[in-house]
GROMACS .gro file of C-alpha atoms in nm:
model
  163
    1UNK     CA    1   0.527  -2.417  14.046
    2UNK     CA    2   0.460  -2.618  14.342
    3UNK     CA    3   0.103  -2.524  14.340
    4UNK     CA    4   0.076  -2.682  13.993
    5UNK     CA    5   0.328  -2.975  14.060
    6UNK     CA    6   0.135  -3.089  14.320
    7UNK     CA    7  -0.198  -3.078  14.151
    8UNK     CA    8  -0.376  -2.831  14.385
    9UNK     CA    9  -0.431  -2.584  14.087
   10UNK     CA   10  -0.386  -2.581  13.698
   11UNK     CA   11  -0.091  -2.440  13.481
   12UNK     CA   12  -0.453  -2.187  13.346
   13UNK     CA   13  -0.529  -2.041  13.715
   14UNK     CA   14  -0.154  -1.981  13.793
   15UNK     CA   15  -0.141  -1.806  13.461
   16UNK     CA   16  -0.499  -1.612  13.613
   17UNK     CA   17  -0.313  -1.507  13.896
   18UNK     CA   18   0.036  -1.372  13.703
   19UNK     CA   19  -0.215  -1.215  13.505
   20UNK     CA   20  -0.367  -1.056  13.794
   21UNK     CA   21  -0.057  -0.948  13.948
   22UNK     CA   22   0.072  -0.793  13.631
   23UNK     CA   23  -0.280  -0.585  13.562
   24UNK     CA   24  -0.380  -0.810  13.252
   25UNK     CA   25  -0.727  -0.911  13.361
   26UNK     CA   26  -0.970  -0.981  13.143
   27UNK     CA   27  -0.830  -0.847  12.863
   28UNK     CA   28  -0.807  -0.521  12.986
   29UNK     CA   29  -0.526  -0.402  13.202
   30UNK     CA   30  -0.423  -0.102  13.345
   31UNK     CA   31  -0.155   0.077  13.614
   32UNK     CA   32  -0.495   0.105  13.867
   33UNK     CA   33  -0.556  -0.341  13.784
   34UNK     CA   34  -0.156  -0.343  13.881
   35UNK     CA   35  -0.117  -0.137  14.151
   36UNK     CA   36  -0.422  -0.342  14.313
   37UNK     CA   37  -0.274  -0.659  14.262
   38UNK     CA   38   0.062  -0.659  14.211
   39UNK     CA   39   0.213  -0.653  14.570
   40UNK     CA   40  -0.033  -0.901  14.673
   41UNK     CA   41   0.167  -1.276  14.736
   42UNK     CA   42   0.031  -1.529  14.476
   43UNK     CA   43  -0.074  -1.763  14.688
   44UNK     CA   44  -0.285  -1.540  14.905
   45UNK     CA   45  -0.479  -1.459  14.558
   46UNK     CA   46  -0.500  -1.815  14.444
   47UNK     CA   47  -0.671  -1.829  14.820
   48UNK     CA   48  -0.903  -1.577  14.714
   49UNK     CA   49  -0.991  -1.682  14.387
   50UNK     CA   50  -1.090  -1.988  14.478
   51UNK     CA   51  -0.854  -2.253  14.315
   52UNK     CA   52  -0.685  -2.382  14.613
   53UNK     CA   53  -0.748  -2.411  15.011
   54UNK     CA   54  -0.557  -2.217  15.269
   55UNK     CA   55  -0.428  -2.554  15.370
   56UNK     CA   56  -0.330  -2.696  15.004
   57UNK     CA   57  -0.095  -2.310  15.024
   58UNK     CA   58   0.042  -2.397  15.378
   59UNK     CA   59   0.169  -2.695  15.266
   60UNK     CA   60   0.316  -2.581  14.988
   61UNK     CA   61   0.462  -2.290  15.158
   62UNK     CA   62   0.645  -2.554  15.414
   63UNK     CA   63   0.786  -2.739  15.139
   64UNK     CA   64   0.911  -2.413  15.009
   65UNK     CA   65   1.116  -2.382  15.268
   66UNK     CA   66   1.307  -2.704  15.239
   67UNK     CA   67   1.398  -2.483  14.904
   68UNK     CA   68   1.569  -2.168  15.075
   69UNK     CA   69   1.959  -2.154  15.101
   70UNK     CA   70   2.091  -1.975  15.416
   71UNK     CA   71   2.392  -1.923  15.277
   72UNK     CA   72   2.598  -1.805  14.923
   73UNK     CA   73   2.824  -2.092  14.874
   74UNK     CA   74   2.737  -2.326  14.626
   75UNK     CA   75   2.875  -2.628  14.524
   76UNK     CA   76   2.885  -2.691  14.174
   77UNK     CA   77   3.080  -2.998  13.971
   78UNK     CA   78   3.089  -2.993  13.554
   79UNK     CA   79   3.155  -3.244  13.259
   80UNK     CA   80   3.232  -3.252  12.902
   81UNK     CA   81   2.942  -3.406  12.702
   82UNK     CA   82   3.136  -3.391  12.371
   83UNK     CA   83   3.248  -3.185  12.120
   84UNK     CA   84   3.026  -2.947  11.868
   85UNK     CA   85   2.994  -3.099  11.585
   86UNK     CA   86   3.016  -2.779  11.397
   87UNK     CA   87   3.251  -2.606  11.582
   88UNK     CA   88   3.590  -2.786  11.587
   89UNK     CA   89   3.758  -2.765  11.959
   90UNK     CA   90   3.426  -2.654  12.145
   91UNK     CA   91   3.295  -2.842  12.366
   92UNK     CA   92   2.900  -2.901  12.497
   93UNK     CA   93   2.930  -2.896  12.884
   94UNK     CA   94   2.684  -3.012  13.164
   95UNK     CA   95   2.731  -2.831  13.471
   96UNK     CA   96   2.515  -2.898  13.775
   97UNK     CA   97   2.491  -2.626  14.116
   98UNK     CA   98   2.357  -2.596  14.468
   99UNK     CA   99   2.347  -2.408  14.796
  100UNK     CA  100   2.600  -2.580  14.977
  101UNK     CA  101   2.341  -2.494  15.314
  102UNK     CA  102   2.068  -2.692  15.108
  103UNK     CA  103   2.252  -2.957  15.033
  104UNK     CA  104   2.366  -3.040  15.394
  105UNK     CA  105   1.975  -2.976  15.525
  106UNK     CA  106   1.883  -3.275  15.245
  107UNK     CA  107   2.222  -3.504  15.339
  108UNK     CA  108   2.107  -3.495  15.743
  109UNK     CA  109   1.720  -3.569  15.622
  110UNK     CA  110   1.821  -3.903  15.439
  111UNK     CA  111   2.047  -4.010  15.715
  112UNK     CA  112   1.837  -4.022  15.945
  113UNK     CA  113   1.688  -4.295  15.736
  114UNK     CA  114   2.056  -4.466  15.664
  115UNK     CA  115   2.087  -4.302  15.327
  116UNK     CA  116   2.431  -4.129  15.275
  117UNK     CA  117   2.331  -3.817  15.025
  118UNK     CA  118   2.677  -3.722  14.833
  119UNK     CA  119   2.558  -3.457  14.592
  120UNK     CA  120   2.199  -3.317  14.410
  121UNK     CA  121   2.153  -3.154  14.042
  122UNK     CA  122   1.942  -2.960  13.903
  123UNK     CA  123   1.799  -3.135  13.573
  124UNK     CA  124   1.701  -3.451  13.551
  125UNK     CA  125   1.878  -3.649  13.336
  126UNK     CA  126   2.163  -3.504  13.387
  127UNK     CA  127   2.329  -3.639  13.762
  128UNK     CA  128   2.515  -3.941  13.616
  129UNK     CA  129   2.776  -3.729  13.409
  130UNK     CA  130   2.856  -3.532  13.711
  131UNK     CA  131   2.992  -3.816  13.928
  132UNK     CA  132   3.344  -3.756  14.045
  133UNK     CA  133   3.593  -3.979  13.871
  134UNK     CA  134   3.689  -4.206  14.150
  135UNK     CA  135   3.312  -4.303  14.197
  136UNK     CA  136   3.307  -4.637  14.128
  137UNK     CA  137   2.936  -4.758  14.330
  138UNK     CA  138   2.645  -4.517  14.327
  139UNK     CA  139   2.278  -4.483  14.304
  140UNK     CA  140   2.116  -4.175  14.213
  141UNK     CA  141   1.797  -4.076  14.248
  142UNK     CA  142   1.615  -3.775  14.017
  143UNK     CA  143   1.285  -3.656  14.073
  144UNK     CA  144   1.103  -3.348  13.894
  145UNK     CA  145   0.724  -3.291  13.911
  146UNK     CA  146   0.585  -3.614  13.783
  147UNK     CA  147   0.923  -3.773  13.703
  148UNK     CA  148   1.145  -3.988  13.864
  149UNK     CA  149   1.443  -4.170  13.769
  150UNK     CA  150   1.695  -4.404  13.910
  151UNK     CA  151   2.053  -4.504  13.787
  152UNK     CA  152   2.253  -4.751  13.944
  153UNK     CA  153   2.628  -4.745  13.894
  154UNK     CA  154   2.839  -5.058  14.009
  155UNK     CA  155   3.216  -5.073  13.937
  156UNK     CA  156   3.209  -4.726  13.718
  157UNK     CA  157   2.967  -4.869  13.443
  158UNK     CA  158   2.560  -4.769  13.430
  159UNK     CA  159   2.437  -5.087  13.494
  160UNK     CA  160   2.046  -4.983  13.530
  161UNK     CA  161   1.822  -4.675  13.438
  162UNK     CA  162   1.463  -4.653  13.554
  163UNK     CA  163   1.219  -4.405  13.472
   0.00000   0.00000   0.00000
């Protein structure tokens, strides 16, 4: 997924290289295709292959990193986004996790630049619904592979959303 997010390789050669690693290639397949290939790390065959530089997977493999919990504890937080509209008393929830470990790595990275980092979500889209109730000033950031949004919050009320 980074490989592709960042643009070093297409959705079509990570798909090659599954393939590959599950013994589907070229339309034939086998246990002998498998066995070659499917212990070998994906990046070291996208290497091989020829769709990205040893260089493109280094950095990728540094940012991947910056993804790795040390730890078990997660933090989540939850809201109700409404009823079911079919379902009298249920209730659609959004609920938002991470590695408490992760999120401490991230919160020290943007203070060093003055940025106070309270919290981080999973889907875009979805942060502003999991601020506490007391929050009352806020500015969240949400990034996916060629996304990014912004919401500003000032005295409890969405006051601007940028994509």
């Amino acid at each position: 997924h980074l490989l592709v997010g960042q643009g070093y390789m297409s959705e079509d050669q990570a798909q090659a290289v599954m393939d590959m690693q599950q013994g589907k290639v070229g339309g034939r397949g086998g246990l002998a295709v498998a066995e070659q290939f499917s212990l070998r790390r994906f990046g070291d065959l996208a290497v091989e292959l020829g769709y990205i530089k040893r260089s493109q997977l280094n950095a990728c493999l540094t940012g991947q990193e910056w993804l790795k919990a040390d730890d078990g504890v997660i933090e989540c937080g939850w809201a109700a986004q409404g009823p079911v509209e079919d379902i009298p008393g249920t209730f659609n929830w959004l609920i938002g996790c991470v590695h408490q470990s992760l999120l401490q790595r991230w919160a020290a990275a943007f203070a060093r630049h003055g940025v106070k980092l309270r919290a981080m979500y999973p889907l875009t889209g979805c942060a502003p619904a999991l601020l506490p109730d007391g929050e009352r000033n806020a500015v969240i950031l949400e990034t996916q592979p060629g996304l990014g949004f912004s919401s500003r919050v000032v005295g409890g009320h969405h006051t601007r959303r940028r994509h």
